[in-house]
Amino acid sequence: MFQNPAHQIFMSTVYDEVAYGPRNLELSEEEVDRRVKEALKVVGLEGTEEMHPYDLDYGKRKLLTVASILSMNPEVFVLDEPTTGQDHVGRRVLSDLCIKLNREGKTVVVITHDMRFVARTAKRVVLMAEGRILKDGPVEEVLYDYETLRKAFIRPPQVVELNLKVGKFPEKFLTVDEAAEMIRGILKSR
């Protein structure tokens, strides 16, 4: 998926955009239709089949490009800055989708500066700067290495910064949900 959906979208309806790949795989029209409907449902764009792609807002156009890829059922997904232009719902859809694809055995590579998305979605992070790998490891290990993140001009999620600055929590957390759960546990134990 390209960072800018305009570099990928070229058909005149949402349906035809998502159907383009499966048709080029020479699948039956029944299979194409099934894949298009399923892909649009997964990204929350069902009901937009007859719309022109450019009648969708930017965030939905990005979701359309994801649906186009999904409809071809590849083994490897490469997503470039997928959360740019996404609202909270769109970000959640993309995060849940990446997690689901990974559980299904698919390889998902995400290029992003969105560390909240990384914290919620990734298992492994390869942190790069100026074409060099600075750190490669589990998401928690990388996001809590503040000095290495700083070298890459990346800020960790605010909740990680809070934990780093306060430093009195019994465990590390990556998301607001994890932090809230830990704080609730601390308060209940008092």
Short mmCIF file of C-alpha atoms in Angstrom, two decimals:
data_model
loop_
_atom_site.label_atom_id
_atom_site.label_comp_id
_atom_site.label_asym_id
_atom_site.label_seq_id
_atom_site.Cartn_x
_atom_site.Cartn_y
_atom_site.Cartn_z
CA MET A 1 0.00 0.00 0.00
CA PHE A 2 1.42 3.35 -1.02
CA GLN A 3 1.61 6.22 1.46
CA ASN A 4 -0.57 8.32 -0.85
CA PRO A 5 -3.70 6.47 -2.03
CA ALA A 6 -3.79 8.60 -5.20
CA HIS A 7 -0.76 6.62 -6.40
CA GLN A 8 -2.76 3.40 -6.27
CA ILE A 9 -6.39 4.25 -7.10
CA PHE A 10 -7.36 4.45 -10.77
CA MET A 11 -10.74 2.79 -11.33
CA SER A 12 -14.06 4.66 -11.49
CA THR A 13 -15.93 2.73 -8.78
CA VAL A 14 -14.95 1.34 -5.41
CA TYR A 15 -16.08 -2.12 -6.54
CA ASP A 16 -13.94 -2.08 -9.69
CA GLU A 17 -10.95 -0.79 -7.73
CA VAL A 18 -11.08 -3.75 -5.34
CA ALA A 19 -11.95 -6.21 -8.15
CA TYR A 20 -9.04 -5.15 -10.37
CA GLY A 21 -6.44 -7.40 -8.72
CA PRO A 22 -8.54 -10.56 -8.46
CA ARG A 23 -9.66 -10.15 -12.08
CA ASN A 24 -6.01 -9.97 -13.13
CA LEU A 25 -5.48 -13.22 -11.23
CA GLU A 26 -8.12 -14.62 -13.64
CA LEU A 27 -10.46 -15.69 -10.87
CA SER A 28 -14.10 -16.45 -11.65
CA GLU A 29 -16.51 -13.52 -11.37
CA GLU A 30 -18.21 -15.29 -8.46
CA GLU A 31 -14.88 -15.50 -6.61
CA VAL A 32 -14.05 -11.89 -7.51
CA ASP A 33 -17.42 -10.76 -6.16
CA ARG A 34 -16.95 -12.76 -2.94
CA ARG A 35 -13.47 -11.32 -2.38
CA VAL A 36 -14.56 -7.74 -3.09
CA LYS A 37 -17.48 -7.94 -0.67
CA GLU A 38 -15.35 -9.57 2.04
CA ALA A 39 -12.49 -7.06 1.66
CA LEU A 40 -14.85 -4.07 1.78
CA LYS A 41 -16.56 -5.52 4.86
CA VAL A 42 -13.23 -6.03 6.66
CA VAL A 43 -12.24 -2.37 6.20
CA GLY A 44 -15.74 -1.01 6.89
CA LEU A 45 -16.53 0.18 3.37
CA GLU A 46 -19.49 -2.03 2.55
CA GLY A 47 -22.22 0.00 0.88
CA THR A 48 -19.75 2.14 -1.08
CA GLU A 49 -19.35 -0.23 -4.03
CA GLU A 50 -20.88 2.11 -6.63
CA MET A 51 -19.20 5.28 -5.37
CA HIS A 52 -16.31 6.90 -7.18
CA PRO A 53 -13.18 6.38 -5.06
CA TYR A 54 -12.51 10.12 -4.98
CA ASP A 55 -15.91 10.71 -3.40
CA LEU A 56 -14.49 8.98 -0.31
CA ASP A 57 -12.54 11.04 2.20
CA TYR A 58 -8.78 10.58 2.40
CA GLY A 59 -8.90 8.10 5.28
CA LYS A 60 -11.48 5.93 3.53
CA ARG A 61 -9.45 6.03 0.30
CA LYS A 62 -6.53 4.60 2.28
CA LEU A 63 -8.82 1.86 3.59
CA LEU A 64 -9.91 1.24 -0.01
CA THR A 65 -6.29 0.61 -1.00
CA VAL A 66 -6.03 -1.90 1.85
CA ALA A 67 -9.20 -3.63 0.60
CA SER A 68 -7.67 -3.80 -2.89
CA ILE A 69 -4.68 -5.64 -1.50
CA LEU A 70 -6.78 -7.89 0.75
CA SER A 71 -8.88 -9.01 -2.20
CA MET A 72 -5.80 -10.61 -3.77
CA ASN A 73 -4.97 -12.57 -0.59
CA PRO A 74 -1.18 -12.13 -0.71
CA GLU A 75 1.18 -13.80 1.75
CA VAL A 76 3.03 -10.52 2.42
CA PHE A 77 1.50 -7.10 3.11
CA VAL A 78 3.66 -3.96 3.00
CA LEU A 79 1.91 -0.86 4.35
CA ASP A 80 3.55 2.56 4.08
CA GLU A 81 2.30 5.03 6.73
CA PRO A 82 -1.14 3.37 6.86
CA THR A 83 -2.50 5.54 9.69
CA THR A 84 -1.90 8.90 7.99
CA GLY A 85 -5.28 10.60 7.60
CA GLN A 86 -7.07 7.99 9.71
CA ASP A 87 -9.42 8.80 12.55
CA HIS A 88 -9.50 6.64 15.68
CA VAL A 89 -11.87 4.12 14.08
CA GLY A 90 -9.73 3.79 10.95
CA ARG A 91 -6.59 3.33 13.03
CA ARG A 92 -8.33 0.61 15.07
CA VAL A 93 -9.53 -1.15 11.88
CA LEU A 94 -5.98 -1.16 10.50
CA SER A 95 -4.46 -2.32 13.77
CA ASP A 96 -6.98 -5.14 14.19
CA LEU A 97 -6.48 -6.15 10.56
CA CYS A 98 -2.67 -6.32 10.89
CA ILE A 99 -3.00 -8.43 14.04
CA LYS A 100 -5.53 -10.74 12.35
CA LEU A 101 -3.38 -11.18 9.23
CA ASN A 102 -0.34 -11.98 11.36
CA ARG A 103 -2.32 -14.58 13.34
CA GLU A 104 -3.32 -16.15 10.01
CA GLY A 105 0.36 -16.60 9.17
CA LYS A 106 0.70 -13.62 6.84
CA THR A 107 3.75 -11.38 6.93
CA VAL A 108 2.86 -7.74 7.63
CA VAL A 109 5.51 -5.05 7.22
CA VAL A 110 4.50 -1.55 8.32
CA ILE A 111 6.61 1.53 7.66
CA THR A 112 5.42 4.21 10.08
CA HIS A 113 6.28 7.02 12.47
CA ASP A 114 3.06 6.33 14.43
CA MET A 115 4.38 4.78 17.62
CA ARG A 116 0.93 4.42 19.19
CA PHE A 117 -0.01 2.21 16.24
CA VAL A 118 3.25 0.28 16.65
CA ALA A 119 2.66 -0.17 20.39
CA ARG A 120 -0.83 -1.57 19.84
CA THR A 121 -0.10 -3.63 16.73
CA ALA A 122 3.48 -4.83 16.42
CA LYS A 123 5.35 -7.71 17.99
CA ARG A 124 8.72 -6.75 16.55
CA VAL A 125 10.21 -3.37 15.63
CA VAL A 126 13.12 -2.56 13.35
CA LEU A 127 14.07 1.03 14.17
CA MET A 128 15.93 2.78 11.36
CA ALA A 129 17.53 6.16 10.76
CA GLU A 130 19.48 7.38 7.77
CA GLY A 131 19.28 3.96 6.13
CA ARG A 132 20.79 2.14 9.11
CA ILE A 133 19.20 -0.26 11.58
CA LEU A 134 19.55 1.20 15.07
CA LYS A 135 17.62 -1.48 16.94
CA ASP A 136 15.72 -4.66 16.14
CA GLY A 137 13.70 -6.37 18.82
CA PRO A 138 10.42 -6.86 20.64
CA VAL A 139 8.19 -3.78 20.61
CA GLU A 140 8.47 -3.19 24.37
CA GLU A 141 12.27 -3.34 24.28
CA VAL A 142 12.52 -0.86 21.41
CA LEU A 143 9.88 1.61 22.64
CA TYR A 144 11.47 1.78 26.10
CA ASP A 145 14.94 2.51 24.66
CA TYR A 146 14.47 6.27 24.78
CA GLU A 147 18.04 7.13 23.74
CA THR A 148 17.92 5.01 20.60
CA LEU A 149 14.49 6.38 19.72
CA ARG A 150 15.87 9.90 20.14
CA LYS A 151 18.69 9.12 17.68
CA ALA A 152 16.02 8.20 15.14
CA PHE A 153 14.02 11.37 15.94
CA ILE A 154 11.14 9.21 17.16
CA ARG A 155 9.11 9.81 20.30
CA PRO A 156 7.57 6.86 22.09
CA PRO A 157 3.83 6.87 22.75
CA GLN A 158 2.88 9.36 25.47
CA VAL A 159 1.91 6.56 27.83
CA VAL A 160 5.44 5.10 27.51
CA GLU A 161 6.93 8.55 28.15
CA LEU A 162 4.78 8.78 31.27
CA ASN A 163 6.10 5.45 32.51
CA LEU A 164 9.69 6.45 31.73
CA LYS A 165 9.34 9.78 33.54
CA VAL A 166 7.41 8.54 36.57
CA GLY A 167 9.26 5.25 36.74
CA LYS A 168 7.32 3.91 39.70
CA PHE A 169 5.03 1.46 37.96
CA PRO A 170 5.62 -2.24 38.67
CA GLU A 171 5.53 -3.17 34.98
CA LYS A 172 6.04 -1.61 31.57
CA PHE A 173 2.99 -0.80 29.49
CA LEU A 174 2.60 0.22 25.86
CA THR A 175 -0.98 1.40 25.50
CA VAL A 176 -3.45 3.51 27.44
CA ASP A 177 -5.59 0.40 27.97
CA GLU A 178 -2.64 -1.47 29.52
CA ALA A 179 -1.79 1.53 31.73
CA ALA A 180 -5.40 1.90 32.90
CA GLU A 181 -5.61 -1.81 33.70
CA MET A 182 -2.39 -1.66 35.71
CA ILE A 183 -3.48 1.45 37.63
CA ARG A 184 -6.86 -0.15 38.39
CA GLY A 185 -5.02 -3.19 39.73
CA ILE A 186 -2.80 -1.02 41.93
CA LEU A 187 -5.80 0.88 43.30
CA LYS A 188 -7.76 -2.33 44.00
CA SER A 189 -4.86 -3.81 45.94
CA ARG A 190 -4.77 -0.89 48.37
#
